[in-house]
PDB file of C-alpha atoms in Angstrom:
ATOM      1  CA  MET A 151      30.472   3.892  10.423  1.00 57.00           C
ATOM      2  CA  LYS A 152      29.518   0.771   8.481  1.00 77.00           C
ATOM      3  CA  ASN A 153      25.866  -0.115   8.115  1.00 84.00           C
ATOM      4  CA  LYS A 154      25.118  -2.838   5.579  1.00 85.00           C
ATOM      5  CA  TYR A 155      21.379  -2.105   5.656  1.00 87.00           C
ATOM      6  CA  LEU A 156      21.559   1.669   5.192  1.00 84.00           C
ATOM      7  CA  LYS A 157      24.368   2.890   2.980  1.00 82.00           C
ATOM      8  CA  GLY A 158      25.837   6.331   3.577  1.00 77.00           C
ATOM      9  CA  ALA A 159      24.100   6.960   6.898  1.00 75.00           C
ATOM     10  CA  HIS A 160      25.739   8.324  10.048  1.00 81.00           C
ATOM     11  CA  LEU A 161      23.703   5.812  12.010  1.00 86.00           C
ATOM     12  CA  SER A 162      24.967   2.630  13.595  1.00 89.00           C
ATOM     13  CA  GLU A 163      23.690  -0.708  12.390  1.00 90.00           C
ATOM     14  CA  ARG A 164      22.456  -1.437  15.905  1.00 92.00           C
ATOM     15  CA  LYS A 165      20.379   1.749  15.976  1.00 93.00           C
ATOM     16  CA  PHE A 166      18.999   1.112  12.501  1.00 93.00           C
ATOM     17  CA  LYS A 167      17.969  -2.403  13.552  1.00 94.00           C
ATOM     18  CA  GLU A 168      16.146  -0.900  16.510  1.00 96.00           C
ATOM     19  CA  ILE A 169      14.262   1.430  14.157  1.00 96.00           C
ATOM     20  CA  LEU A 170      13.494  -1.443  11.793  1.00 97.00           C
ATOM     21  CA  ARG A 171      12.119  -3.578  14.621  1.00 97.00           C
ATOM     22  CA  LEU A 172       9.844  -0.742  15.731  1.00 98.00           C
ATOM     23  CA  PHE A 173       8.657  -0.354  12.116  1.00 97.00           C
ATOM     24  CA  ALA A 174       7.988  -4.109  11.976  1.00 97.00           C
ATOM     25  CA  ASP A 175       5.871  -3.695  15.116  1.00 96.00           C
ATOM     26  CA  ASP A 176       3.833  -1.113  13.144  1.00 94.00           C
ATOM     27  CA  LEU A 177       4.584   1.908  15.276  1.00 94.00           C
ATOM     28  CA  THR A 178       4.118   5.399  13.831  1.00 91.00           C
ATOM     29  CA  ALA A 179       7.034   7.645  12.911  1.00 93.00           C
ATOM     30  CA  THR A 180       6.378   9.766  16.004  1.00 94.00           C
ATOM     31  CA  GLN A 181       6.454   6.718  18.279  1.00 95.00           C
ATOM     32  CA  ILE A 182       9.625   5.402  16.641  1.00 97.00           C
ATOM     33  CA  ALA A 183      11.313   8.803  17.036  1.00 97.00           C
ATOM     34  CA  ASP A 184      10.340   9.016  20.715  1.00 97.00           C
ATOM     35  CA  ILE A 185      11.613   5.502  21.504  1.00 97.00           C
ATOM     36  CA  SER A 186      14.769   5.553  19.385  1.00 96.00           C
ATOM     37  CA  GLY A 187      15.843   9.119  20.144  1.00 96.00           C
ATOM     38  CA  VAL A 188      16.276   9.824  16.420  1.00 95.00           C
ATOM     39  CA  SER A 189      14.536  12.926  15.056  1.00 95.00           C
ATOM     40  CA  ARG A 190      11.150  12.487  13.421  1.00 95.00           C
ATOM     41  CA  VAL A 191      12.420  14.141  10.223  1.00 94.00           C
ATOM     42  CA  THR A 192      15.158  11.509   9.967  1.00 93.00           C
ATOM     43  CA  ILE A 193      12.750   8.693  10.816  1.00 95.00           C
ATOM     44  CA  ASN A 194      10.300   9.879   8.151  1.00 93.00           C
ATOM     45  CA  SER A 195      13.122   9.916   5.599  1.00 92.00           C
ATOM     46  CA  TYR A 196      14.181   6.361   6.489  1.00 93.00           C
ATOM     47  CA  LEU A 197      10.621   5.043   6.489  1.00 95.00           C
ATOM     48  CA  LYS A 198       9.898   6.551   3.071  1.00 93.00           C
ATOM     49  CA  LYS A 199      12.984   4.845   1.650  1.00 94.00           C
ATOM     50  CA  LEU A 200      12.000   1.587   3.313  1.00 96.00           C
ATOM     51  CA  ARG A 201       8.450   1.765   1.939  1.00 95.00           C
ATOM     52  CA  ASN A 202       9.823   2.507  -1.528  1.00 94.00           C
ATOM     53  CA  GLN A 203      11.988  -0.615  -1.286  1.00 95.00           C
ATOM     54  CA  ILE A 204       9.009  -2.665  -0.134  1.00 96.00           C
ATOM     55  CA  ALA A 205       6.902  -1.297  -3.011  1.00 94.00           C
ATOM     56  CA  ARG A 206       9.577  -2.172  -5.560  1.00 94.00           C
ATOM     57  CA  PHE A 207       9.806  -5.692  -4.160  1.00 95.00           C
ATOM     58  CA  CYS A 208       6.019  -6.122  -4.291  1.00 94.00           C
ATOM     59  CA  GLU A 209       6.012  -4.933  -7.902  1.00 92.00           C
ATOM     60  CA  THR A 210       8.531  -7.643  -8.836  1.00 90.00           C
ATOM     61  CA  GLN A 211       6.275 -10.265  -7.229  1.00 88.00           C
ATOM     62  CA  HIS A 212       3.168  -9.236  -9.173  1.00 81.00           C
ATOM     63  CA  PRO A 213       2.348 -12.010 -11.677  1.00 73.00           C
ATOM     64  CA  VAL A 214       1.408  -9.482 -14.362  1.00 68.00           C
ATOM     65  CA  PRO A 215       3.810  -6.572 -14.957  1.00 60.00           C
ATOM     66  CA  VAL A 216       1.961  -3.349 -14.246  1.00 59.00           C
ATOM     67  CA  PRO A 217       2.962   0.286 -14.726  1.00 54.00           C
ATOM     68  CA  VAL A 218       3.800   2.234 -11.593  1.00 54.00           C
ATOM     69  CA  VAL A 219       1.239   4.989 -11.150  1.00 53.00           C
ATOM     70  CA  ALA A 220       2.703   8.464 -10.716  1.00 49.00           C
ATOM     71  CA  TYR A 221       0.536  11.100  -9.081  1.00 44.00           C
ATOM     72  CA  ASP A 222       0.848  14.844  -8.723  1.00 42.00           C
ATOM     73  CA  ASN A 223       1.775  15.298  -5.068  1.00 39.00           C
ATOM     74  CA  ARG A 224       1.231  19.035  -5.174  1.00 33.00           C
ATOM     75  CA  TYR A 225      -2.517  19.162  -4.921  1.00 30.00           C
ATOM     76  CA  VAL A 226      -4.152  15.899  -3.915  1.00 34.00           C
ATOM     77  CA  GLU A 227      -4.420  14.510  -0.431  1.00 39.00           C
ATOM     78  CA  THR A 228      -6.696  12.143   1.481  1.00 38.00           C
ATOM     79  CA  GLN A 229      -7.949  12.732   4.968  1.00 41.00           C
ATOM     80  CA  THR A 230      -9.802  10.533   7.415  1.00 38.00           C
ATOM     81  CA  ASP A 231     -13.070  11.772   8.829  1.00 40.00           C
ATOM     82  CA  ILE A 232     -12.786  11.057  12.565  1.00 32.00           C
ATOM     83  CA  ASP A 233     -16.532  10.635  13.064  1.00 36.00           C
ATOM     84  CA  SER A 234     -17.387   8.449  10.074  1.00 36.00           C
ATOM     85  CA  GLY A 235     -14.050   6.768   9.447  1.00 38.00           C
ATOM     86  CA  ASP A 236     -14.332   7.646   5.755  1.00 39.00           C
ATOM     87  CA  MET A 237     -11.179   8.570   3.910  1.00 38.00           C
ATOM     88  CA  LEU A 238     -11.805  11.820   2.085  1.00 38.00           C
ATOM     89  CA  ILE A 239      -9.932  13.061  -0.973  1.00 35.00           C
ATOM     90  CA  ALA A 240      -9.522  16.824  -1.013  1.00 36.00           C
ATOM     91  CA  VAL A 241      -7.998  19.415  -3.315  1.00 31.00           C
ATOM     92  CA  LYS A 242      -5.815  22.096  -1.788  1.00 36.00           C
ATOM     93  CA  PRO A 243      -7.578  25.483  -2.102  1.00 35.00           C
ATOM     94  CA  GLU A 244      -5.126  27.066  -4.540  1.00 36.00           C
ATOM     95  CA  VAL A 245      -5.852  24.507  -7.267  1.00 36.00           C
ATOM     96  CA  ASP A 246      -9.186  24.295  -9.073  1.00 35.00           C
ATOM     97  CA  ARG A 247      -9.579  20.914 -10.722  1.00 38.00           C
ATOM     98  CA  ILE A 248     -11.586  17.703 -10.453  1.00 43.00           C
ATOM     99  CA  VAL A 249      -9.956  15.028  -8.285  1.00 51.00           C
ATOM    100  CA  LYS A 250     -10.308  11.416  -9.381  1.00 64.00           C
ATOM    101  CA  PRO A 251     -10.832   8.899  -6.572  1.00 72.00           C
ATOM    102  CA  VAL A 252      -8.025   6.525  -5.624  1.00 84.00           C
ATOM    103  CA  ILE A 253      -9.205   3.062  -6.716  1.00 89.00           C
ATOM    104  CA  PHE A 254      -7.210  -0.138  -6.431  1.00 92.00           C
ATOM    105  CA  GLY A 255      -7.783  -3.773  -7.280  1.00 92.00           C
ATOM    106  CA  ILE A 256      -7.044  -6.841  -5.136  1.00 93.00           C
ATOM    107  CA  CYS A 257      -6.373 -10.284  -6.548  1.00 90.00           C
ATOM    108  CA  LYS A 258      -5.177 -13.512  -4.962  1.00 89.00           C
ATOM    109  CA  ILE A 259      -2.887 -15.876  -6.823  1.00 85.00           C
ATOM    110  CA  ALA A 260      -1.701 -19.004  -5.031  1.00 82.00           C
ATOM    111  CA  ASP A 261      -0.980 -17.941  -1.453  1.00 86.00           C
ATOM    112  CA  ARG A 262      -0.344 -14.232  -2.082  1.00 91.00           C
ATOM    113  CA  LEU A 263      -2.460 -11.146  -2.495  1.00 94.00           C
ATOM    114  CA  HIS A 264      -1.501  -8.483  -5.022  1.00 94.00           C
ATOM    115  CA  THR A 265      -2.753  -4.931  -5.360  1.00 93.00           C
ATOM    116  CA  GLU A 266      -2.791  -2.485  -8.242  1.00 90.00           C
ATOM    117  CA  ILE A 267      -3.924   1.133  -8.357  1.00 90.00           C
ATOM    118  CA  LEU A 268      -6.349   1.675 -11.247  1.00 88.00           C
ATOM    119  CA  PRO A 269      -6.181   5.314 -12.399  1.00 85.00           C
ATOM    120  CA  ASP A 270      -8.407   4.687 -15.417  1.00 81.00           C
ATOM    121  CA  VAL A 271     -11.266   3.034 -13.488  1.00 84.00           C
ATOM    122  CA  THR A 272     -14.209   5.183 -12.410  1.00 83.00           C
ATOM    123  CA  ARG A 273     -16.935   4.668  -9.828  1.00 85.00           C
ATOM    124  CA  PRO A 274     -19.632   4.100 -12.498  1.00 82.00           C
ATOM    125  CA  MET A 275     -17.403   1.403 -14.028  1.00 82.00           C
ATOM    126  CA  ILE A 276     -17.098  -0.359 -10.659  1.00 83.00           C
ATOM    127  CA  HIS A 277     -20.851  -0.171 -10.096  1.00 80.00           C
ATOM    128  CA  ALA A 278     -21.476  -1.632 -13.557  1.00 78.00           C
ATOM    129  CA  ALA A 279     -18.960  -4.433 -12.969  1.00 76.00           C
ATOM    130  CA  THR A 280     -20.518  -5.409  -9.626  1.00 76.00           C
ATOM    131  CA  ARG A 281     -23.876  -5.721 -11.377  1.00 74.00           C
ATOM    132  CA  GLY A 282     -22.409  -7.940 -14.066  1.00 66.00           C
ATOM    133  CA  ARG A 283     -22.805  -5.353 -16.786  1.00 61.00           C
ATOM    134  CA  SER A 284     -20.284  -4.670 -19.508  1.00 58.00           C
ATOM    135  CA  VAL A 285     -17.805  -1.924 -18.766  1.00 54.00           C
ATOM    136  CA  LEU A 286     -18.066   0.053 -21.978  1.00 51.00           C
ATOM    137  CA  GLU A 287     -15.333   2.674 -21.610  1.00 54.00           C
ATOM    138  CA  THR A 288     -12.480   0.535 -22.970  1.00 56.00           C
ATOM    139  CA  LEU A 289     -12.013  -3.161 -23.648  1.00 54.00           C
ATOM    140  CA  ASP A 290      -8.581  -3.097 -22.019  1.00 63.00           C
ATOM    141  CA  THR A 291     -10.044  -1.766 -18.791  1.00 63.00           C
ATOM    142  CA  THR A 292     -12.775  -4.404 -18.856  1.00 63.00           C
ATOM    143  CA  GLU A 293     -10.186  -7.150 -19.154  1.00 67.00           C
ATOM    144  CA  ARG A 294      -8.128  -5.671 -16.329  1.00 71.00           C
ATOM    145  CA  LEU A 295     -11.138  -5.549 -14.011  1.00 77.00           C
ATOM    146  CA  ARG A 296     -11.778  -9.240 -14.631  1.00 75.00           C
ATOM    147  CA  ARG A 297      -8.398 -10.051 -13.081  1.00 81.00           C
ATOM    148  CA  PHE A 298      -9.473  -8.785  -9.679  1.00 88.00           C
ATOM    149  CA  ASN A 299     -11.497 -10.404  -6.925  1.00 88.00           C
ATOM    150  CA  GLY A 300     -12.256  -7.080  -5.279  1.00 90.00           C
ATOM    151  CA  VAL A 301     -11.882  -3.376  -5.979  1.00 91.00           C
ATOM    152  CA  VAL A 302     -11.573  -0.684  -3.309  1.00 92.00           C
ATOM    153  CA  ASP A 303     -12.702   2.915  -3.678  1.00 90.00           C
ATOM    154  CA  LEU A 304     -10.424   4.572  -1.137  1.00 87.00           C
ATOM    155  CA  GLY A 305     -12.369   7.819  -1.226  1.00 82.00           C
ATOM    156  CA  GLN A 306     -15.484   6.026   0.015  1.00 84.00           C
ATOM    157  CA  TYR A 307     -13.496   3.532   2.092  1.00 86.00           C
ATOM    158  CA  ARG A 308     -15.414   0.679   0.459  1.00 90.00           C
ATOM    159  CA  LEU A 309     -14.589  -2.761  -0.898  1.00 92.00           C
ATOM    160  CA  TYR A 310     -16.595  -4.012  -3.891  1.00 90.00           C
ATOM    161  CA  ARG A 311     -16.727  -7.737  -4.570  1.00 86.00           C
ATOM    162  CA  LEU A 312     -16.460  -8.441  -8.270  1.00 78.00           C
ATOM    163  CA  GLY A 313     -17.457 -12.090  -7.970  1.00 61.00           C
ATOM    164  CA  ASN A 314     -14.748 -13.342 -10.326  1.00 55.00           C
ATOM    165  CA  SER A 315     -14.240 -16.483  -8.255  1.00 49.00           C
ATOM    166  CA  GLN A 316     -15.484 -17.216  -4.792  1.00 50.00           C
ATOM    167  CA  THR A 317     -13.094 -20.082  -3.998  1.00 44.00           C
ATOM    168  CA  ASP A 318      -9.369 -20.466  -4.089  1.00 43.00           C
ATOM    169  CA  SER A 319      -8.892 -23.220  -6.670  1.00 42.00           C
ATOM    170  CA  ALA A 320      -5.308 -23.882  -5.540  1.00 45.00           C
ATOM    171  CA  HIS A 321      -6.156 -24.410  -1.876  1.00 44.00           C
ATOM    172  CA  GLY A 322      -9.891 -25.049  -1.860  1.00 42.00           C
ATOM    173  CA  GLY A 323     -10.679 -22.277   0.621  1.00 48.00           C
ATOM    174  CA  PRO A 324     -12.949 -19.247   0.430  1.00 53.00           C
ATOM    175  CA  LEU A 325     -11.070 -16.696  -1.638  1.00 58.00           C
ATOM    176  CA  MET A 326     -12.897 -13.603  -0.438  1.00 68.00           C
ATOM    177  CA  ASP A 327     -12.054 -14.378   3.196  1.00 84.00           C
ATOM    178  CA  ASP A 328      -8.462 -13.370   2.482  1.00 90.00           C
ATOM    179  CA  VAL A 329      -9.521 -10.361   0.398  1.00 91.00           C
ATOM    180  CA  ASP A 330     -11.801  -9.197   3.224  1.00 91.00           C
ATOM    181  CA  ALA A 331      -9.053  -9.804   5.792  1.00 93.00           C
ATOM    182  CA  PHE A 332      -6.581  -7.796   3.736  1.00 94.00           C
ATOM    183  CA  TRP A 333      -8.987  -4.898   3.353  1.00 93.00           C
ATOM    184  CA  GLY A 334      -9.699  -4.994   7.101  1.00 91.00           C
ATOM    185  CA  LEU A 335      -5.961  -4.716   7.812  1.00 89.00           C
ATOM    186  CA  THR A 336      -5.475  -1.963   5.228  1.00 91.00           C
ATOM    187  CA  LYS A 337      -8.481   0.050   6.409  1.00 88.00           C
ATOM    188  CA  HIS A 338      -7.286  -0.131  10.002  1.00 86.00           C
ATOM    189  CA  ARG A 339      -3.737   0.922   9.109  1.00 86.00           C
ATOM    190  CA  LEU A 340      -4.685   3.807   6.812  1.00 82.00           C
ATOM    191  CA  ALA A 341      -7.124   5.175   9.385  1.00 80.00           C
ATOM    192  CA  LYS A 342      -4.142   5.995  11.611  1.00 76.00           C
ATOM    193  CA  PHE A 343      -3.013   8.708   9.212  1.00 71.00           C
ATOM    194  CA  LYS A 344      -4.691  12.110   9.141  1.00 63.00           C
ATOM    195  CA  GLY A 345      -3.671  12.817   5.558  1.00 62.00           C
ATOM    196  CA  LEU A 346      -1.969  11.000   2.706  1.00 66.00           C
ATOM    197  CA  ASN A 347      -1.072  12.353  -0.699  1.00 69.00           C
ATOM    198  CA  ARG A 348      -1.521   9.922  -3.545  1.00 66.00           C
ATOM    199  CA  ASN A 349       2.082   8.778  -3.740  1.00 67.00           C
ATOM    200  CA  THR A 350       2.043   8.169  -0.008  1.00 81.00           C
ATOM    201  CA  ALA A 351      -1.212   6.231  -0.326  1.00 84.00           C
ATOM    202  CA  TYR A 352       0.463   3.964  -2.891  1.00 89.00           C
ATOM    203  CA  LEU A 353       3.466   3.279  -0.647  1.00 92.00           C
ATOM    204  CA  HIS A 354       1.221   2.506   2.323  1.00 92.00           C
ATOM    205  CA  LEU A 355      -0.908   0.222   0.158  1.00 93.00           C
ATOM    206  CA  LYS A 356       2.169  -1.758  -0.884  1.00 95.00           C
ATOM    207  CA  GLU A 357       3.322  -1.890   2.722  1.00 96.00           C
ATOM    208  CA  CYS A 358      -0.053  -3.381   3.686  1.00 95.00           C
ATOM    209  CA  GLU A 359       0.293  -5.916   0.864  1.00 96.00           C
ATOM    210  CA  TYR A 360       3.767  -6.867   2.118  1.00 97.00           C
ATOM    211  CA  ARG A 361       2.668  -7.125   5.742  1.00 97.00           C
ATOM    212  CA  PHE A 362      -0.326  -9.276   4.824  1.00 96.00           C
ATOM    213  CA  ASN A 363       1.651 -11.680   2.654  1.00 96.00           C
ATOM    214  CA  TYR A 364       4.191 -12.183   5.444  1.00 96.00           C
ATOM    215  CA  ARG A 365       1.704 -12.084   8.319  1.00 95.00           C
ATOM    216  CA  ASN A 366       2.601 -15.603   9.460  1.00 95.00           C
ATOM    217  CA  GLU A 367       6.335 -14.878   9.583  1.00 96.00           C
ATOM    218  CA  ASP A 368       8.613 -12.730  11.712  1.00 98.00           C
ATOM    219  CA  LEU A 369       8.346  -9.460   9.782  1.00 97.00           C
ATOM    220  CA  TYR A 370      11.515  -8.063  11.338  1.00 97.00           C
ATOM    221  CA  ALA A 371      13.532 -11.053  10.093  1.00 97.00           C
ATOM    222  CA  VAL A 372      11.862 -10.822   6.662  1.00 97.00           C
ATOM    223  CA  LEU A 373      12.747  -7.117   6.397  1.00 97.00           C
ATOM    224  CA  LEU A 374      16.363  -7.805   7.375  1.00 95.00           C
ATOM    225  CA  GLU A 375      16.629 -10.341   4.551  1.00 95.00           C
ATOM    226  CA  LEU A 376      15.097  -7.857   2.098  1.00 95.00           C
ATOM    227  CA  LEU A 377      17.578  -5.140   3.070  1.00 94.00           C
ATOM    228  CA  LYS A 378      20.527  -7.509   2.962  1.00 91.00           C
ATOM    229  CA  ALA A 379      19.705  -8.113  -0.696  1.00 91.00           C
ATOM    230  CA  TYR A 380      18.573  -4.541  -1.437  1.00 91.00           C
ATOM    231  CA  PRO A 381      20.077  -2.128   1.122  1.00 90.00           C
ATOM    232  CA  LEU A 382      18.743   1.382   1.481  1.00 89.00           C
ATOM    233  CA  THR A 383      20.903   4.271   0.363  1.00 86.00           C
ATOM    234  CA  LEU A 384      20.864   7.952   1.232  1.00 78.00           C
ATOM    235  CA  SER A 385      22.060   9.020  -2.219  1.00 65.00           C
TER     236      SER A 385
END
């Protein structure tokens, strides 16, 4: 059974396109499984591969090459507090260690937003940067922070404005409007999930970046073009 979008799968191209369209419509894995008749385990496998492909594409579009952050999936997860809406980072009981918060930067260049997880940035460093103080830990980290227009502490579900530039010099519009809009989209999407380990958080972050940058286009058609060039594989 030939499927040019998903190599090695016992799934028709028509059925895969149906799944892809439901993903483009931002349905959950459970909803996609119910509608498509494909098991949730299989859907989760396909969606993880798709999000990995999206993340790799987003990484190639970043104007400054950045290292991909690898996390230990075994012990760290985030959970959303239903009452407060806060995303909480928790350690599984069998492991006794300090958990660093998930922090990522947002920058806008031309007409695109780019995100980067910052494993070496701490909450005190963000607080110092927002007050215009020098970030003393490392010079390299200070320079990296200056690239961003906003930084999000995912553990506290909060966007910090760094004040690097308040207008988009290329288009003359308010820069932070897009940063705020992106964070609003991301916050809404991540709140749908009851728990995310750190690798999953990264993939969902890149998916939000991709969705935002193509928000004015037909996402289903955009995804088809991506998978024509870079098909998924089950190997």
